[in-house]
XYZ file of N, CA and C in Angstrom:
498
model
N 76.076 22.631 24.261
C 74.866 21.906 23.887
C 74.854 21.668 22.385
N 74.452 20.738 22.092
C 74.360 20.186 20.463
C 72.824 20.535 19.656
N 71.907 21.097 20.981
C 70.466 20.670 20.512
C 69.807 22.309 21.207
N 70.077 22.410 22.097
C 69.101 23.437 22.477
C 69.739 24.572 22.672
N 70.654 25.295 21.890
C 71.535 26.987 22.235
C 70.066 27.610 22.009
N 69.545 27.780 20.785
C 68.315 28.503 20.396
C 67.262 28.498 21.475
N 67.073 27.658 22.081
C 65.817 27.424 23.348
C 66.353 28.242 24.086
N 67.344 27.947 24.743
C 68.357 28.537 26.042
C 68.019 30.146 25.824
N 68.370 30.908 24.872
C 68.252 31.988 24.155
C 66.487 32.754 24.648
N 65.782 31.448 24.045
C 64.631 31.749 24.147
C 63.785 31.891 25.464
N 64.401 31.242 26.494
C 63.934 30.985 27.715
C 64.630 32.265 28.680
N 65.495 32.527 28.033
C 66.414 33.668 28.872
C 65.452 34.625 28.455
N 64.840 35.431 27.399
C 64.144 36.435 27.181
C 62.772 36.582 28.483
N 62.715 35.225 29.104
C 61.290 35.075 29.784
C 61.472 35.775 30.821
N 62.691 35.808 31.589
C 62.878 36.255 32.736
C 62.708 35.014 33.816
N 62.545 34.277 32.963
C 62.170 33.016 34.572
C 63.851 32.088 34.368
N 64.003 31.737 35.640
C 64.696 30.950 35.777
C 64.994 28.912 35.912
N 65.498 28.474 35.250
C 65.536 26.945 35.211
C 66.085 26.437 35.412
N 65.817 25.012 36.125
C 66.542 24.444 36.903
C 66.757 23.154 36.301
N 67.970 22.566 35.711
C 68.323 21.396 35.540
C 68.358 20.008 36.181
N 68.035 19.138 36.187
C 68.041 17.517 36.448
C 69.355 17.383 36.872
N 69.913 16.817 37.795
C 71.017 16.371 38.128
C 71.503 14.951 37.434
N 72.379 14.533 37.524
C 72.820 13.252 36.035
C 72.177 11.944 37.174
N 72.264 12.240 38.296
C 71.773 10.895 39.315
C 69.965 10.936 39.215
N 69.083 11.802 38.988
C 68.188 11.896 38.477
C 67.786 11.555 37.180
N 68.687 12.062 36.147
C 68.492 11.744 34.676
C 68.633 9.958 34.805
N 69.671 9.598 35.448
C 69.991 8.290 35.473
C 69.144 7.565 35.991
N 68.593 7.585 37.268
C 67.083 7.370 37.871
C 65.659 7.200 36.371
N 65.538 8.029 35.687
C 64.792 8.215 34.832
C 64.882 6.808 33.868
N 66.075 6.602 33.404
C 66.491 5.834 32.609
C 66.782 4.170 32.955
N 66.853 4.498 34.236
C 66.857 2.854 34.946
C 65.024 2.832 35.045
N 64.321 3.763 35.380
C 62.716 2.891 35.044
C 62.461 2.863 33.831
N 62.610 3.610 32.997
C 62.587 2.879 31.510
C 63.075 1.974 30.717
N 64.496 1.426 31.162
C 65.185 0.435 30.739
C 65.800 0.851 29.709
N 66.117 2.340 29.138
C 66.927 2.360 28.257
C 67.544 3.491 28.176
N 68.237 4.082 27.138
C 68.676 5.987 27.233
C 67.777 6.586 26.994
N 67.560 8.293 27.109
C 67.022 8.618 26.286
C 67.373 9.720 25.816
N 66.730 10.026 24.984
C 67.604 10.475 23.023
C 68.569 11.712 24.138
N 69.386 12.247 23.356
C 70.319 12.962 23.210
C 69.558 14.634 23.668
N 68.828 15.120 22.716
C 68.110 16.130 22.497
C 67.016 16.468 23.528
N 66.663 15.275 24.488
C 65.835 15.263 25.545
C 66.458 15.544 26.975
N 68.023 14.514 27.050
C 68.692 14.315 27.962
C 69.304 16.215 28.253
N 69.611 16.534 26.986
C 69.607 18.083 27.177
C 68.878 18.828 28.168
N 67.348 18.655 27.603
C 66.375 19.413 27.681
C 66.910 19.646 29.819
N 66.425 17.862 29.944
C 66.526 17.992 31.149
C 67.812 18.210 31.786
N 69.078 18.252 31.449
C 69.910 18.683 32.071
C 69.838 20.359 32.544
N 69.271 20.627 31.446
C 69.090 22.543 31.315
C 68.309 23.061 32.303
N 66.938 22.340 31.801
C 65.674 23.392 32.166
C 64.652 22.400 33.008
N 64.833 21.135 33.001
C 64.068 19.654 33.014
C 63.844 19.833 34.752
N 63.997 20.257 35.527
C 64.049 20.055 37.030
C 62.794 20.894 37.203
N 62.647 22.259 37.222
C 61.898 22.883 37.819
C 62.198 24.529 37.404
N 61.100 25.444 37.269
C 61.988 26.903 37.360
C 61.049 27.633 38.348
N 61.688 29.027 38.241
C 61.213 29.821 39.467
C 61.001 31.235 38.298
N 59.142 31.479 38.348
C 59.053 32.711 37.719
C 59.715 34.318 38.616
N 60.319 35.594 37.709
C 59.981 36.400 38.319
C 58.998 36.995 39.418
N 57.874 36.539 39.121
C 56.820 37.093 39.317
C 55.532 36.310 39.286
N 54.905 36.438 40.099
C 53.088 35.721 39.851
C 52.817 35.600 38.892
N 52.781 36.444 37.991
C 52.312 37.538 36.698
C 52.990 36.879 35.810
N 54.222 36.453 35.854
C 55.251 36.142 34.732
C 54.369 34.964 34.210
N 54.602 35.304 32.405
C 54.301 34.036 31.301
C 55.111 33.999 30.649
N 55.040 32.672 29.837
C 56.174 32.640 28.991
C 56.623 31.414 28.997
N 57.656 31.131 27.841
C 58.467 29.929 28.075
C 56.986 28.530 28.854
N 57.678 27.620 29.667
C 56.944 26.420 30.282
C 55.532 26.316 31.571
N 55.886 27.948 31.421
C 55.054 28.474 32.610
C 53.808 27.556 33.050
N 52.973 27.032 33.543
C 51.789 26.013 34.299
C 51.872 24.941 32.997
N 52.822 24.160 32.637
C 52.810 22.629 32.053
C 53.392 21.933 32.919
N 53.029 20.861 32.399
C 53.882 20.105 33.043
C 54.857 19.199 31.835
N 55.870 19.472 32.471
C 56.840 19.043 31.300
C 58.454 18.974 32.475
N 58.316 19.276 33.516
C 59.406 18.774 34.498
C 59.733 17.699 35.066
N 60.232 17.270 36.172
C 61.026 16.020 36.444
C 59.843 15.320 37.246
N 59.251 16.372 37.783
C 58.107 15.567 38.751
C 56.775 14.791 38.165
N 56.895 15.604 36.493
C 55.993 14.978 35.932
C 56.025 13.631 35.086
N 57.389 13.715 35.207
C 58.194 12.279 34.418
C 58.364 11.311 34.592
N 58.574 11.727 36.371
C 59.081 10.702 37.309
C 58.263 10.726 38.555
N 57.784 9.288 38.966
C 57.267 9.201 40.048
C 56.027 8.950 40.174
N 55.181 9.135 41.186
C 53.885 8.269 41.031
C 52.979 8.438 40.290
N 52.352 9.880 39.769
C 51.525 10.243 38.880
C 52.263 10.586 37.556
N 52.223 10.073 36.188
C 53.300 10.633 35.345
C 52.620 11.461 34.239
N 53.070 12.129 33.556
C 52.295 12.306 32.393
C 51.578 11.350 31.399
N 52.480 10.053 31.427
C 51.802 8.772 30.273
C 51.009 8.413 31.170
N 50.981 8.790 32.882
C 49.506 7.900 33.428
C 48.430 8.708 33.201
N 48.389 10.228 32.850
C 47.986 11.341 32.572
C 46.999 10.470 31.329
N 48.185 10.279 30.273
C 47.776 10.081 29.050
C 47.097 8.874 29.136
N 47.242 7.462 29.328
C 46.699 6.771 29.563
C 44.773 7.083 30.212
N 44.925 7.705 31.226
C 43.512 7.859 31.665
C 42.892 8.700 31.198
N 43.008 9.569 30.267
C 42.388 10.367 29.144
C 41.920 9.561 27.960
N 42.608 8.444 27.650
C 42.500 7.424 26.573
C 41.493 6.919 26.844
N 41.505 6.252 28.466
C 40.398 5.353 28.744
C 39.067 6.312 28.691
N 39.218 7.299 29.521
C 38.197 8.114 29.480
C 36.956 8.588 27.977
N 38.197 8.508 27.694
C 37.772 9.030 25.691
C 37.603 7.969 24.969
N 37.356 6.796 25.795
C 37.263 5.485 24.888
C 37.792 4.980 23.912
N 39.342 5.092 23.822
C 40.150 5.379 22.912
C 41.022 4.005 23.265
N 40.199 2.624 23.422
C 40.778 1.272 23.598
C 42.338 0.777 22.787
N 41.590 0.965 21.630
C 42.884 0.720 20.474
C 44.255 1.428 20.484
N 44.023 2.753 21.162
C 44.752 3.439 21.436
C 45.982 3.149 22.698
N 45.024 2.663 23.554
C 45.668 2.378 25.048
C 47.231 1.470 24.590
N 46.965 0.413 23.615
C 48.185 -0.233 23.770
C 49.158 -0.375 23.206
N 49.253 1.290 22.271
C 50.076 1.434 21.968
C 50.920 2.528 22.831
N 50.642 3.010 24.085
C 51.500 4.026 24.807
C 51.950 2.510 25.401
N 53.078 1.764 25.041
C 53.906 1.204 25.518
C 55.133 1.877 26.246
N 55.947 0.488 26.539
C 57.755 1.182 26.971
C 58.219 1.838 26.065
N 58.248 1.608 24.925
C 59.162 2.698 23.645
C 58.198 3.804 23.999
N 57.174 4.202 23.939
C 56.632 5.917 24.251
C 57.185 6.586 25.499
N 57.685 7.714 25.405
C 57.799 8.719 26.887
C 56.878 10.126 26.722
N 55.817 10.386 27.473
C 55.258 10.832 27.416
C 55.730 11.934 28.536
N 56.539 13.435 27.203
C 56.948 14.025 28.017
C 55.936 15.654 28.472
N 55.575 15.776 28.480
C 54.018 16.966 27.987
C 53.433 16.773 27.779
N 52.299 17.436 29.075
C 50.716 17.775 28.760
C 50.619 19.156 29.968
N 49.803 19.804 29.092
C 49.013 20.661 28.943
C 47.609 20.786 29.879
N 47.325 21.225 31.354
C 46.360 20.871 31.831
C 45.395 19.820 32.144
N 46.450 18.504 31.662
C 45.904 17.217 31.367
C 44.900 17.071 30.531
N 45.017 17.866 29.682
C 44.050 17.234 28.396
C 44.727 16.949 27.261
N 45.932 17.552 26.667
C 46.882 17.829 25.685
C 48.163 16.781 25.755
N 48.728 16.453 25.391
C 49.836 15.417 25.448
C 51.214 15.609 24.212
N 51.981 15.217 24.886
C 53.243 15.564 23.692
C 53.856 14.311 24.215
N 54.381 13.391 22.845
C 55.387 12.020 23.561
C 56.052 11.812 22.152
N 57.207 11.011 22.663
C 58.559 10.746 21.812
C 58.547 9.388 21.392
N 58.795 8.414 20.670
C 59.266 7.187 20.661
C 60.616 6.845 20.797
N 61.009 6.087 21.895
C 62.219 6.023 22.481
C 63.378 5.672 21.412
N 62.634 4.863 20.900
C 63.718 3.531 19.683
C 63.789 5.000 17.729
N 63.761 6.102 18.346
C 63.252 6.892 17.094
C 64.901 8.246 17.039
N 65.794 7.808 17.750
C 66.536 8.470 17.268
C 66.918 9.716 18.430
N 68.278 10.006 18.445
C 68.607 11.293 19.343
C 67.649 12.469 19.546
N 66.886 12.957 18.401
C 66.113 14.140 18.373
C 64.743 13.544 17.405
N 64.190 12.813 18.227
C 62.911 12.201 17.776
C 61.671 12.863 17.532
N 60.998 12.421 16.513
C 59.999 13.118 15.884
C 59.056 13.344 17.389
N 57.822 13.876 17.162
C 57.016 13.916 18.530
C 55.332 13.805 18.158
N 55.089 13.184 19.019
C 53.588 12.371 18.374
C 52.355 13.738 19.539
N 50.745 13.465 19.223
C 50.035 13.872 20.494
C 48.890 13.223 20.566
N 48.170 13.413 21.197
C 46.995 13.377 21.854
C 45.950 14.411 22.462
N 44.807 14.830 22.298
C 43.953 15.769 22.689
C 42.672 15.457 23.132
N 42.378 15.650 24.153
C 40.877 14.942 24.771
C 39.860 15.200 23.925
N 39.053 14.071 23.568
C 37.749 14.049 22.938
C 38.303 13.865 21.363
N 39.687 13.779 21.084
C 40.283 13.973 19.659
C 39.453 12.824 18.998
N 39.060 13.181 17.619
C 38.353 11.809 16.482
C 39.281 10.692 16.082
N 40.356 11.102 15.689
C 41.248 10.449 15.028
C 41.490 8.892 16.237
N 41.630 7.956 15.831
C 41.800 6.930 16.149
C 43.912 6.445 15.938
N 44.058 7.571 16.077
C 45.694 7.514 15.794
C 46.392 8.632 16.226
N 47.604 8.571 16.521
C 48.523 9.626 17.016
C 49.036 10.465 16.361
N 48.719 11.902 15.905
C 49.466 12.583 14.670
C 51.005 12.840 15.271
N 51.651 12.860 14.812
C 52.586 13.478 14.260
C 52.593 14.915 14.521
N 53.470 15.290 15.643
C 53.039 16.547 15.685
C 54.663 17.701 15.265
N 55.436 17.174 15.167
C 56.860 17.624 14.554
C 57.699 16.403 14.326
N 58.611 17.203 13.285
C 59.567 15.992 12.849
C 60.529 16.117 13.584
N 60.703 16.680 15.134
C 61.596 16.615 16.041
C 61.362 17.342 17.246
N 62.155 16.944 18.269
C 61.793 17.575 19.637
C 62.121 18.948 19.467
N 63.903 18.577 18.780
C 64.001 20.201 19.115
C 62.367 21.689 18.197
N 61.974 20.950 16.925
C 60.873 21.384 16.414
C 59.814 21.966 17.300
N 59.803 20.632 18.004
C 58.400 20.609 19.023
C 59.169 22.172 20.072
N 59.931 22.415 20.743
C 59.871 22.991 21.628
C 60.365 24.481 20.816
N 60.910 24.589 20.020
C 61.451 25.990 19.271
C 59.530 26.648 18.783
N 58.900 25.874 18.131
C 57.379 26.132 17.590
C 56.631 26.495 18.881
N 56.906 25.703 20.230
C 56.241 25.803 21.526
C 56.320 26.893 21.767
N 57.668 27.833 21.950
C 58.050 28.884 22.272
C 58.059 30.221 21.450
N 58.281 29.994 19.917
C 57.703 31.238 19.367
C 56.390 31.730 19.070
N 56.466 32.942 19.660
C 55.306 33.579 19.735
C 54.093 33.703 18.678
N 53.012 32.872 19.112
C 51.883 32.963 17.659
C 52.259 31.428 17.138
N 53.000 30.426 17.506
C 53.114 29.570 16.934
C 52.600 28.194 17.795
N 52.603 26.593 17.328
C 52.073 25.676 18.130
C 52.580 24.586 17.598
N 53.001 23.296 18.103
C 53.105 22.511 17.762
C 52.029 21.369 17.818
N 50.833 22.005 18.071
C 49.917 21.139 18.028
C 48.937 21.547 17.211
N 49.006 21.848 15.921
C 48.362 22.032 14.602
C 47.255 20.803 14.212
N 48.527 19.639 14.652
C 47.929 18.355 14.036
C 47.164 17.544 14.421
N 46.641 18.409 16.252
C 45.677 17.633 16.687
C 44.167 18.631 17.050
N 43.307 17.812 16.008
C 41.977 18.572 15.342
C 41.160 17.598 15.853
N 40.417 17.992 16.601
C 38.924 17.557 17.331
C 38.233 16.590 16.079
């Protein structure tokens, strides 16, 4: 891996197990979007991107109740439709049209929270969000990279969503 040894590392401490995207899936992904996507993502999901199986009921940690897997990416309900109807909801018009085709909206959080990439932004692309009821009339910036976004996700006491303030 070029992008995620440190995650891998980090996800092994959880005790849960993950299940990778198959390349006919990843490829699936990429024929409804019409393009690749980044390098650092295509990882993610080769690794961990499918699905995992906790130890235990009990077990936390690591991706535990997000949605950030294949089912949430792909297929009829997605996370950007997630995001999208939180927008509308929050009256956040101006907002709506910019989750275009270049956005992949790969994470959210109980459906209120959102994490997305811009496609046209590079192998290991910065990562933007969204937060229900948020003021801001714009998308912060929530790391200057995925791998950022998910290393901050995972250490303990830390967040990559600093930058989105009610």
């Amino acid at each position: 891996m070029k992008y995620l040894n440190k995650i891998e590392e980090i996800l092994k401490k959880w005790g849960t197990k993950y299940k990778g995207c198959t390349s006919n899936q990843i490829n699936s992904i990429e024929q409804e979007i019409g393009t690749k996507l980044p390098l650092c993502y295509k990882e993610f999901l080769e690794n961990f991107g499918y699905d995992m199986d906790r130890k235990d009921d009990y077990s936390r940690g690591g991706f535990v109740g997000e949605s950030i897997f294949y089912d949430n990416i792909y297929g009829n309900h997605t996370n950007k439709d997630g995001l999208l109807e939180q927008l509308q909801e929050d009256g956040k018009t101006s907002l709506i049209s910019q989750v275009n085709d270049n956005v992949f909206v790969f994470f959210s959080s109980q459906g209120y929270i959102f994490a997305f990439f811009k496609l046209d932004e590079g192998e290991n692309p910065p990562v933007y969000g969204y937060v229900e009821g948020q003021e801001k009339n714009s998308f912060p910036k929530l790391t200057n990279s995925l791998l950022e976004f998910f290393e901050l996700y995972l250490e303990d006491g830390k967040s990559p969503f600093n930058n989105l303030k009610l």
